[in-house]
Coordinates of C-alpha atoms in Angstrom, one line a residue:
X576 CA -2.6 2.1 20.6
X577 CA -4.9 2.9 17.6
X578 CA -8.4 3.6 16.4
X579 CA -9.9 2.8 12.9
X580 CA -13.5 3.9 12.1
X581 CA -15.3 2.1 9.3
X582 CA -18.4 4.2 8.8
X583 CA -21.6 3.7 6.8
X584 CA -24.0 5.9 4.9
X585 CA -26.5 6.2 7.6
X586 CA -24.3 5.5 10.6
X587 CA -25.9 2.1 11.3
X588 CA -23.5 -0.8 11.7
X589 CA -20.5 1.6 11.9
X590 CA -17.5 -0.3 13.2
X591 CA -14.6 1.0 15.3
X592 CA -11.5 -1.2 15.4
X593 CA -9.6 -0.4 18.7
X594 CA -6.0 -1.7 19.1
X595 CA -5.3 -1.7 22.9
X596 CA -3.6 -3.9 25.5
X597 CA -3.2 -7.5 24.1
X598 CA -6.2 -7.4 21.8
X599 CA -7.8 -5.9 18.8
X600 CA -11.5 -5.3 19.4
X601 CA -14.3 -4.3 17.1
X602 CA -17.2 -2.1 18.5
X603 CA -20.3 -1.9 16.4
X604 CA -23.0 0.7 16.5
X605 CA -25.9 -1.3 15.2
X606 CA -28.6 1.4 15.3
X607 CA -26.6 4.6 14.5
X608 CA -26.9 6.4 17.8
X609 CA -23.1 6.7 18.2
X610 CA -23.0 4.1 21.0
X611 CA -21.5 0.7 20.8
X612 CA -24.0 -2.1 20.8
X613 CA -21.6 -5.0 20.2
X614 CA -18.0 -5.8 21.1
X615 CA -16.1 -8.5 19.4
X616 CA -12.5 -9.6 19.4
X617 CA -10.7 -9.7 16.1
X618 CA -7.2 -10.7 17.4
X619 CA -5.8 -11.6 20.8
X620 CA -2.7 -12.8 22.6
X621 CA -0.5 -9.9 21.3
X622 CA 2.5 -9.0 23.4
X623 CA 3.4 -5.5 24.6
X624 CA 0.0 -4.9 26.3
X625 CA 1.2 -1.7 28.0
X626 CA 4.1 -1.0 25.6
X627 CA 4.4 1.2 22.6
X628 CA 6.2 -1.6 20.7
X629 CA 2.9 -3.5 20.7
X630 CA -0.1 -3.5 18.4
X631 CA -0.8 -0.3 16.4
X632 CA -3.6 1.2 14.3
X633 CA -5.5 -0.5 11.6
X634 CA -6.1 1.1 8.1
X635 CA -8.7 0.3 5.5
X636 CA -6.7 -0.2 2.3
X637 CA -7.8 0.6 -1.3
X638 CA -8.3 -3.1 -1.9
X639 CA -10.9 -3.4 0.8
X640 CA -8.6 -5.1 3.2
X641 CA -7.2 -4.1 6.5
X642 CA -3.5 -3.3 7.0
X643 CA -1.8 -3.1 10.4
X644 CA 1.4 -3.8 12.2
X645 CA 3.0 -4.4 15.6
X646 CA 6.4 -3.6 17.0
X647 CA 8.9 -6.1 18.4
X648 CA 7.0 -6.5 21.7
X649 CA 3.9 -7.7 19.7
X650 CA 5.6 -11.1 19.2
X651 CA 2.5 -13.1 18.2
X652 CA -1.0 -13.0 16.7
X653 CA -3.8 -15.2 17.9
X654 CA -7.4 -15.3 16.8
X655 CA -10.5 -14.3 18.8
X656 CA -10.5 -17.8 20.4
X657 CA -6.8 -17.6 21.5
X658 CA -5.5 -20.0 18.7
X659 CA -2.3 -19.0 17.0
X660 CA -2.9 -17.4 13.6
X661 CA -1.5 -19.3 10.6
X662 CA -1.0 -16.9 7.7
X663 CA -1.6 -17.6 4.0
X664 CA 2.1 -18.7 3.6
X665 CA 1.4 -21.5 6.1
X666 CA 3.5 -20.0 8.9
X667 CA 2.5 -19.5 12.5
X668 CA 2.5 -15.7 13.2
X669 CA 5.0 -15.7 16.0
X670 CA 8.5 -14.2 16.5
X671 CA 10.5 -17.5 16.6
X672 CA 12.6 -17.0 13.4
X673 CA 10.5 -19.7 11.6
X674 CA 10.8 -17.4 9.7
X675 CA 9.4 -14.3 11.4
X676 CA 10.9 -12.2 14.2
X677 CA 10.6 -8.8 15.7
X678 CA 8.1 -6.2 14.3
X679 CA 5.8 -7.3 11.5
X680 CA 3.3 -5.9 9.0
X681 CA 0.0 -7.6 8.1
X682 CA -3.0 -7.6 5.8
X683 CA -6.3 -9.4 6.3
X684 CA -9.9 -9.4 5.4
X685 CA -12.4 -7.3 7.4
X686 CA -13.3 -10.3 9.5
X687 CA -9.7 -11.1 10.4
X688 CA -9.4 -14.0 8.0
X689 CA -6.7 -14.6 5.3
X690 CA -3.9 -13.0 7.3
X691 CA -0.7 -12.3 5.3
X692 CA 2.6 -11.4 6.9
X693 CA 3.8 -8.7 4.5
X694 CA 7.1 -7.8 6.2
X695 CA 9.1 -8.6 9.3
X696 CA 12.2 -7.9 11.4
X697 CA 11.4 -4.3 12.2
X698 CA 12.0 -2.8 15.7
X699 CA 9.0 -0.5 16.3
X700 CA 7.2 0.1 13.1
X701 CA 4.6 2.4 14.7
X702 CA 2.0 2.7 11.9
X703 CA 1.5 1.4 8.3
X704 CA -0.1 3.3 5.5
X705 CA -1.1 2.2 2.0
X706 CA -1.5 4.4 -1.1
X707 CA -4.1 4.0 -3.8
X708 CA -1.9 1.6 -5.8
X709 CA -1.6 -0.7 -2.9
X710 CA 2.0 0.2 -2.2
X711 CA 2.9 0.0 1.5
X712 CA 4.9 2.5 3.5
X713 CA 5.9 2.9 7.2
X714 CA 8.6 4.2 9.6
X715 CA 10.7 2.3 12.0
X716 CA 12.6 3.4 15.1
X717 CA 16.1 2.4 15.9
X718 CA 17.6 1.4 19.3
X719 CA 17.4 4.9 20.8
X720 CA 20.5 7.1 20.3
X721 CA 21.9 5.4 17.2
X722 CA 20.6 7.8 14.5
X723 CA 19.1 5.0 12.6
X724 CA 15.4 5.9 12.2
X725 CA 14.2 4.8 8.8
X726 CA 11.3 5.1 6.4
X727 CA 10.4 1.9 4.5
X728 CA 8.7 1.0 1.3
X729 CA 7.4 -2.5 2.4
X730 CA 8.2 -4.9 -0.5
X731 CA 5.8 -7.7 0.4
X732 CA 7.2 -10.7 2.2
X733 CA 10.6 -9.1 2.9
X734 CA 13.0 -9.3 5.8
X735 CA 14.0 -5.8 7.1
X736 CA 17.1 -6.6 9.0
X737 CA 16.8 -5.4 12.6
X738 CA 18.2 -8.7 13.9
X739 CA 20.3 -11.4 12.3
X740 CA 18.0 -13.5 10.2
X741 CA 19.1 -16.9 11.5
X742 CA 20.7 -16.3 14.9
X743 CA 18.6 -13.3 16.2
X744 CA 21.8 -11.5 17.1
X745 CA 21.6 -7.7 17.4
X746 CA 23.5 -5.2 15.2
X747 CA 26.4 -4.9 17.7
X748 CA 27.4 -8.5 17.2
X749 CA 30.5 -8.8 15.0
X750 CA 29.8 -10.4 11.6
X751 CA 31.6 -10.7 8.2
X752 CA 31.2 -7.7 5.9
X753 CA 29.8 -5.5 8.7
X754 CA 28.7 -2.1 7.7
X755 CA 31.1 0.8 8.4
X756 CA 28.6 3.2 10.1
X757 CA 26.2 2.4 12.9
X758 CA 22.9 3.7 11.3
X759 CA 23.6 1.2 8.4
X760 CA 24.9 -1.6 10.6
X761 CA 21.8 -1.2 12.7
X762 CA 19.7 -2.9 9.9
X763 CA 22.1 -5.5 8.6
X764 CA 22.0 -3.8 5.2
X765 CA 25.0 -5.7 3.9
X766 CA 23.4 -9.1 4.4
X767 CA 21.8 -10.8 1.4
X768 CA 18.0 -11.1 2.0
X769 CA 17.6 -7.7 3.7
X770 CA 15.3 -5.2 1.8
X771 CA 17.0 -1.8 1.6
X772 CA 15.6 1.3 3.4
X773 CA 13.9 4.1 1.5
X774 CA 15.4 6.8 3.7
X775 CA 17.2 7.1 7.0
X776 CA 16.3 10.2 8.9
X777 CA 18.8 10.1 11.9
X778 CA 17.7 10.4 15.5
X779 CA 14.0 10.5 16.4
X780 CA 10.8 8.9 17.7
X781 CA 8.7 8.2 14.5
X782 CA 5.0 7.9 15.0
X783 CA 1.9 8.4 12.7
X784 CA 2.0 8.4 8.9
X785 CA -0.2 8.8 5.9
X786 CA -0.1 9.3 2.1
X787 CA -1.4 12.7 1.0
X788 CA -3.6 12.2 -2.0
X789 CA -5.4 15.5 -2.1
X790 CA -4.7 18.7 -4.0
X791 CA -5.3 21.5 -1.4
X792 CA -1.7 21.5 -0.2
X793 CA 1.1 22.7 -2.5
X794 CA 2.0 20.3 -5.4
X795 CA 5.2 19.0 -3.7
X796 CA 3.0 17.1 -1.3
X797 CA 0.7 15.5 -3.8
X798 CA 0.9 11.7 -3.6
X799 CA 3.6 11.9 -0.9
X800 CA 4.2 10.4 2.5
X801 CA 3.4 12.7 5.4
X802 CA 5.0 11.6 8.7
X803 CA 5.2 12.6 12.4
X804 CA 8.4 12.4 14.4
X805 CA 7.7 13.2 18.1
X806 CA 11.4 13.2 19.1
X807 CA 12.5 16.3 17.0
X808 CA 8.9 17.7 17.3
X809 CA 8.3 17.7 13.6
X810 CA 5.9 16.8 10.8
X811 CA 7.6 16.1 7.5
X812 CA 6.9 15.0 4.0
X813 CA 9.1 12.6 2.1
X814 CA 8.7 13.2 -1.6
X815 CA 9.4 9.9 -3.3
X816 CA 10.8 9.3 -6.8
X817 CA 11.1 6.0 -8.7
X818 CA 14.5 4.4 -8.8
X819 CA 14.7 1.1 -10.6
X820 CA 12.5 -1.4 -8.8
X821 CA 12.5 0.9 -5.7
X822 CA 12.5 4.5 -4.7
X823 CA 14.5 7.4 -3.4
X824 CA 13.1 10.1 -1.1
X825 CA 14.0 13.5 0.2
X826 CA 12.7 15.5 3.3
X827 CA 10.5 18.6 3.3
X828 CA 9.5 20.0 6.7
X829 CA 5.8 20.9 7.2
X830 CA 5.4 21.8 10.9
X831 CA 8.5 22.3 13.0
X832 CA 7.6 22.5 16.7
X833 CA 11.2 22.7 17.8
X834 CA 11.4 26.3 16.7
X835 CA 8.3 27.4 18.8
X836 CA 7.4 24.7 21.4
X837 CA 9.6 21.7 22.1
X838 CA 6.7 20.1 23.9
X839 CA 5.0 19.6 20.5
X840 CA 4.9 15.8 20.1
X841 CA 3.0 14.9 16.9
X842 CA 1.6 11.4 17.2
X843 CA -0.5 11.1 14.1
X844 CA -1.5 12.9 10.9
X845 CA -4.4 12.3 8.6
X846 CA -6.1 14.0 5.6
X847 CA -9.5 15.7 6.2
X848 CA -12.3 15.5 3.6
X849 CA -11.3 19.0 2.3
X850 CA -7.7 18.0 1.8
X851 CA -6.3 19.8 4.9
X852 CA -4.1 17.9 7.3
X853 CA -5.1 17.1 10.9
X854 CA -2.2 16.5 13.3
X855 CA -2.6 15.0 16.8
X856 CA -0.2 16.3 19.4
X857 CA 0.1 14.5 22.7
X858 CA 2.1 17.5 24.2
X859 CA 4.8 16.4 26.6
X860 CA 8.2 17.4 27.8
X861 CA 9.7 14.1 26.8
X862 CA 9.4 11.1 24.5
X863 CA 10.0 7.4 25.1
X864 CA 10.6 5.1 28.1
X865 CA 6.9 5.2 29.1
X866 CA 7.4 8.5 30.8
X867 CA 4.6 11.1 30.8
X868 CA 5.4 14.6 32.1
X869 CA 2.0 16.1 31.2
X870 CA -1.2 14.1 31.8
X871 CA -3.7 16.8 31.1
X872 CA -3.1 18.5 27.7
X873 CA -3.1 17.4 24.1
X874 CA -3.9 19.3 20.9
X875 CA -5.2 19.0 17.4
X876 CA -3.9 21.1 14.6
X877 CA -5.2 21.7 11.1
X878 CA -2.7 22.5 8.4
X879 CA -3.8 24.5 5.3
X880 CA -2.0 26.6 2.7
X881 CA -1.4 30.3 3.5
X882 CA -4.4 32.4 2.7
X883 CA -6.9 29.5 3.0
X884 CA -10.2 30.8 4.3
X885 CA -11.1 27.9 6.6
X886 CA -12.5 24.5 6.7
X887 CA -15.6 23.6 4.7
X888 CA -17.1 20.1 4.9
X889 CA -17.6 18.9 1.3
X890 CA -21.2 17.9 0.5
X891 CA -21.1 14.1 0.2
X892 CA -23.5 12.0 -1.8
X893 CA -23.3 8.3 -1.3
X894 CA -26.5 7.4 -3.3
X895 CA -26.0 8.4 -6.9
X896 CA -23.2 7.0 -9.1
X897 CA -21.9 10.5 -9.7
X898 CA -21.8 11.1 -5.9
X899 CA -20.1 7.8 -5.2
X900 CA -17.4 8.5 -7.8
X901 CA -16.8 11.9 -6.3
X902 CA -16.5 10.3 -2.9
X903 CA -14.2 7.7 -4.2
X904 CA -11.9 10.6 -5.4
X905 CA -12.0 12.2 -1.9
X906 CA -8.6 12.6 -0.2
X907 CA -10.0 11.4 3.1
X908 CA -9.8 7.6 3.6
X909 CA -13.0 7.3 5.7
X910 CA -15.0 8.9 2.9
X911 CA -13.3 6.6 0.4
X912 CA -14.2 3.5 2.6
X913 CA -17.9 4.3 2.4
X914 CA -17.7 4.9 -1.4
X915 CA -15.8 1.7 -2.0
X916 CA -18.2 -0.3 0.1
X917 CA -21.3 1.1 -1.6
X918 CA -19.8 0.8 -5.1
X919 CA -18.5 -2.8 -4.5
X920 CA -22.0 -3.8 -3.5
X921 CA -23.2 -3.0 -7.0
X922 CA -20.5 -2.4 -9.6
X923 CA -22.9 -2.7 -12.5
X924 CA -25.4 -0.5 -14.2
X925 CA -24.8 3.2 -13.8
X926 CA -22.2 2.5 -11.1
X927 CA -20.3 0.2 -13.4
X928 CA -20.4 2.6 -16.3
X929 CA -19.1 5.4 -14.0
X930 CA -16.3 3.2 -12.7
X931 CA -15.3 2.2 -16.2
X932 CA -15.2 5.9 -17.2
X933 CA -13.0 6.6 -14.1
X934 CA -10.7 3.7 -14.8
X935 CA -10.3 4.5 -18.5
X936 CA -10.5 8.2 -18.8
X937 CA -9.4 10.0 -15.6
X938 CA -6.1 11.8 -15.9
X939 CA -5.3 11.1 -12.2
X940 CA -3.7 7.6 -12.0
X941 CA -4.6 7.3 -8.3
X942 CA -8.3 7.7 -9.2
X943 CA -8.0 5.1 -12.0
X944 CA -6.3 2.7 -9.5
X945 CA -9.2 3.1 -7.0
X946 CA -11.7 2.2 -9.7
X947 CA -9.8 -1.0 -10.5
X948 CA -9.8 -1.9 -6.8
X949 CA -13.5 -1.5 -6.6
X950 CA -14.1 -3.9 -9.5
X951 CA -11.9 -6.5 -7.9
X952 CA -13.6 -5.9 -4.5
X953 CA -17.0 -6.4 -6.1
X954 CA -16.0 -9.9 -7.3
X955 CA -15.3 -8.7 -10.8
X956 CA -11.6 -9.5 -10.4
X957 CA -10.9 -10.1 -14.1
X958 CA -12.2 -6.7 -15.0
X959 CA -9.8 -5.1 -12.5
X960 CA -6.9 -7.1 -13.8
X961 CA -7.7 -6.4 -17.5
X962 CA -8.1 -2.6 -16.8
X963 CA -4.8 -2.5 -14.9
X964 CA -2.9 -4.5 -17.5
X965 CA -3.6 -2.0 -20.2
X966 CA -2.9 1.2 -18.2
X967 CA 0.1 3.4 -19.2
X968 CA 1.0 3.9 -15.5
X969 CA 3.6 1.5 -14.2
X970 CA 2.0 1.5 -10.7
X971 CA -1.4 0.5 -12.1
X972 CA 0.1 -2.2 -14.3
X973 CA 1.7 -3.6 -11.1
X974 CA -1.8 -3.7 -9.6
X975 CA -2.8 -6.3 -12.1
X976 CA -0.5 -8.7 -10.3
X977 CA -1.5 -7.6 -6.8
X978 CA -5.2 -8.1 -7.7
X979 CA -4.5 -11.5 -9.1
X980 CA -2.5 -12.6 -6.0
X981 CA -5.1 -11.4 -3.6
X982 CA -7.9 -13.3 -5.3
X983 CA -5.9 -16.5 -6.1
X984 CA -6.1 -16.0 -9.8
X985 CA -3.7 -17.6 -12.2
X986 CA -0.6 -15.4 -12.3
X987 CA 1.6 -17.1 -14.7
X988 CA -0.1 -15.8 -17.9
X989 CA 0.1 -12.3 -16.5
X990 CA 3.8 -12.7 -15.7
X991 CA 4.5 -14.0 -19.2
X992 CA 2.9 -10.9 -20.6
X993 CA 4.7 -8.5 -18.3
X994 CA 8.3 -10.0 -18.1
X995 CA 9.4 -7.6 -20.9
X996 CA 7.7 -4.6 -19.4
X997 CA 10.1 -1.6 -19.5
X998 CA 9.3 -0.7 -15.9
X999 CA 11.4 -2.4 -13.2
X1000 CA 8.5 -1.7 -10.8
X1001 CA 6.3 -3.9 -12.9
X1002 CA 8.9 -6.6 -13.2
X1003 CA 9.4 -6.4 -9.4
X1004 CA 5.7 -7.3 -9.0
X1005 CA 6.1 -10.1 -11.5
X1006 CA 8.8 -11.6 -9.2
X1007 CA 6.7 -11.2 -6.0
X1008 CA 3.8 -12.9 -7.8
X1009 CA 6.2 -15.7 -8.8
X1010 CA 7.1 -16.5 -5.2
X1011 CA 6.2 -20.1 -4.2
X1012 CA 4.7 -20.8 -7.6
X1013 CA 4.7 -24.5 -8.5
X1014 CA 4.2 -23.9 -12.2
X1015 CA 6.6 -25.7 -14.5
X1016 CA 7.2 -22.4 -16.2
X1017 CA 8.3 -20.6 -13.1
X1018 CA 12.0 -21.3 -13.2
X1019 CA 12.3 -20.1 -16.9
X1020 CA 10.3 -17.0 -16.1
X1021 CA 12.5 -16.3 -13.1
X1022 CA 15.6 -16.7 -15.2
X1023 CA 14.2 -14.3 -17.8
X1024 CA 13.5 -11.7 -15.1
X1025 CA 17.0 -12.3 -13.6
X1026 CA 18.6 -11.6 -16.9
X1027 CA 17.2 -8.1 -16.7
X1028 CA 19.0 -7.2 -13.4
X1029 CA 21.4 -4.4 -14.1
X1030 CA 23.9 -5.1 -11.3
X1031 CA 23.0 -1.9 -9.5
X1032 CA 19.4 -2.2 -8.3
X1033 CA 19.3 -3.7 -4.8
X1034 CA 15.5 -3.6 -4.8
X1035 CA 15.2 -5.7 -7.9
X1036 CA 17.9 -8.0 -6.6
X1037 CA 15.9 -8.5 -3.3
X1038 CA 12.8 -9.2 -5.3
X1039 CA 14.7 -11.9 -7.2
X1040 CA 15.6 -13.5 -3.9
X1041 CA 12.1 -13.3 -2.5
X1042 CA 10.8 -14.9 -5.7
X1043 CA 13.2 -17.8 -5.4
X1044 CA 12.3 -18.6 -1.8
X1045 CA 12.2 -22.4 -1.2
X1046 CA 13.1 -23.1 -4.9
X1047 CA 16.5 -21.6 -5.0
X1048 CA 18.4 -24.4 -6.7
X1049 CA 15.7 -25.0 -9.3
X1050 CA 15.5 -21.3 -10.2
X1051 CA 19.3 -20.8 -10.1
X1052 CA 19.9 -23.8 -12.4
X1053 CA 17.4 -22.4 -14.9
X1054 CA 19.3 -19.0 -14.9
X1055 CA 22.7 -20.8 -15.3
X1056 CA 21.3 -22.6 -18.4
X1057 CA 20.2 -19.3 -19.9
X1058 CA 23.5 -17.3 -19.4
X1059 CA 27.1 -17.7 -20.3
X1060 CA 28.4 -14.6 -18.6
X1061 CA 29.0 -15.1 -14.8
X1062 CA 31.7 -12.5 -14.4
X1063 CA 29.5 -9.4 -14.6
X1064 CA 28.3 -7.2 -11.7
X1065 CA 24.7 -8.5 -12.4
X1066 CA 25.7 -12.1 -12.4
X1067 CA 27.8 -11.8 -9.3
X1068 CA 24.8 -10.0 -7.6
X1069 CA 22.5 -13.0 -8.4
X1070 CA 25.1 -15.5 -7.1
X1071 CA 25.4 -13.4 -3.9
X1072 CA 21.7 -13.3 -3.3
X1073 CA 20.5 -16.7 -4.3
X1074 CA 20.7 -19.1 -1.4
X1075 CA 20.6 -22.5 -3.0
X1076 CA 23.3 -25.0 -2.2
X1077 CA 24.3 -24.9 -5.9
X1078 CA 25.5 -21.3 -5.5
X1079 CA 28.2 -22.3 -2.9
X1080 CA 30.7 -23.4 -5.7
X1081 CA 30.2 -20.1 -7.6
X1082 CA 30.7 -18.0 -4.4
X1083 CA 34.0 -19.8 -3.9
X1084 CA 34.9 -19.1 -7.5
X1085 CA 34.4 -15.4 -7.1
X1086 CA 36.4 -15.3 -3.8
X1087 CA 39.3 -17.3 -5.4
X1088 CA 39.2 -15.2 -8.6
X1089 CA 42.4 -13.1 -8.5
X1090 CA 40.5 -10.3 -10.3
X1091 CA 38.1 -9.9 -7.3
X1092 CA 39.2 -6.9 -5.3
X1093 CA 40.1 -7.8 -1.7
X1094 CA 37.7 -5.3 -0.4
X1095 CA 34.8 -7.2 -2.1
X1096 CA 35.7 -10.6 -0.8
X1097 CA 34.0 -10.3 2.6
X1098 CA 30.7 -9.7 0.8
X1099 CA 30.8 -13.1 -0.8
X1100 CA 32.2 -14.8 2.3
X1101 CA 29.1 -13.4 4.2
X1102 CA 26.8 -14.8 1.5
X1103 CA 28.1 -18.3 2.3
X1104 CA 26.6 -18.0 5.8
X1105 CA 23.2 -18.0 4.2
X1106 CA 23.7 -21.2 2.2
X1107 CA 22.2 -24.3 3.9
X1108 CA 24.7 -26.5 5.7
X1109 CA 25.9 -29.5 3.8
X1110 CA 28.5 -31.0 1.4
X1111 CA 28.5 -28.2 -1.1
X1112 CA 29.0 -25.4 1.4
X1113 CA 31.7 -27.4 3.2
X1114 CA 33.5 -28.0 -0.1
X1115 CA 33.3 -24.3 -0.8
X1116 CA 34.8 -23.4 2.5
X1117 CA 37.6 -26.0 2.0
X1118 CA 38.5 -24.7 -1.4
X1119 CA 38.7 -21.1 0.0
X1120 CA 40.8 -22.2 3.0
X1121 CA 43.2 -24.2 0.7
X1122 CA 43.2 -21.6 -2.1
X1123 CA 42.0 -24.2 -4.7

């Protein structure tokens, strides 16, 4: 289901992570002869052993951690000894709606420890990719034939809506405030607590994905998602633009096999060290259903600009500080992995000075971001945080909070400094960092961040909801104390999304308000389904029934 190679300077102790059957195994070439000398199990007990909705490929992230996912047949994650994995949130990683279900996205250390469940309730999220800022992207397939294939920005710890969050019901089951069209209905997008989709691409069979961080291809592709969809036989880019706390995206075709060969079935795309693209094609007359019409042929394609004179392997130097910095800038993730590893071993002396120059002076924010991650990966977490906090780029300022969270640093002082940041992306990361905080200052900080919701930004609204998880009443009450205007679009949004028992009364107020348009009332009725059962919810329903 996937292969991830973690190379070394001399080839010795190169590791190959293989996702296959019900396991993830690591093969190590101890002596550098390109033959495996050790085989170890990283994870086991994964469902979908012979199913394309099972475990998928691993990726080495810019932070030095592994990112991976499984589809809705993966069901569970166990360690090498067969014991259920408990993630850093304290939850057993299994699809039992406590809270997780269906497909999931994960992050962990290289040894498989410190597993985090970063997103859940996908159908078949085939592969995950991470850009240099640590932002996570993937695609997800719909129930075939419903034109609901989607591309996701994975806001960490979010629910992505394939099944009903509490009942596990599918999208066909009737519900209050159901979406009008099937592609939207498919993902429960009208429910509070569902993170919105970046883009819906219609019918397809989405497969491999990467982020292009080279400069050989035309500028429109720089820093953008490149994605394979085997169904329509196409490789596309999805140029992304910021939109509030989230993003919008468009579609640009790169390689359209349907025009020349409908057996073209792109399964993965990656960036070569020279910045060209390599596309894997399994070559088959059909897609899906575990059918294979061609057992013999497959192809690899290289994509370069018109007029390009051919592939040239860049000369790589993993010894000197200058060479390591050049390698860290390389568009190929395998090259960057070696550079990261070598620099993180010794982020001082000439290496440290070179990293500081990169972090402070380079005009490319992705290069600056990589330098900050190296500092944090070397144990110099505070250096990485400090550099990120002062950067002019919103994505790098967001990294300060990501670094702090990963290394269990105190986040409250950072949040206090960034709550007035002009960027909704930065404030979104403040909210994610606030999630499950036990600080006495957390409710007031949440209230301040809530006051900046504009009543239009669903991404920001969902970040508010994620931040309030398990502390809804406490955070909601702090917000009530800080505002006197409850009849604005922003305030009504917050009431709709916040699931504390204290919000039931305010939902009833909105529904009973004669100024509330009839077409909007189902939205607030549906929100009551997400309030815990009890006296306050019962009283709200009684008031609505009696018109009081």
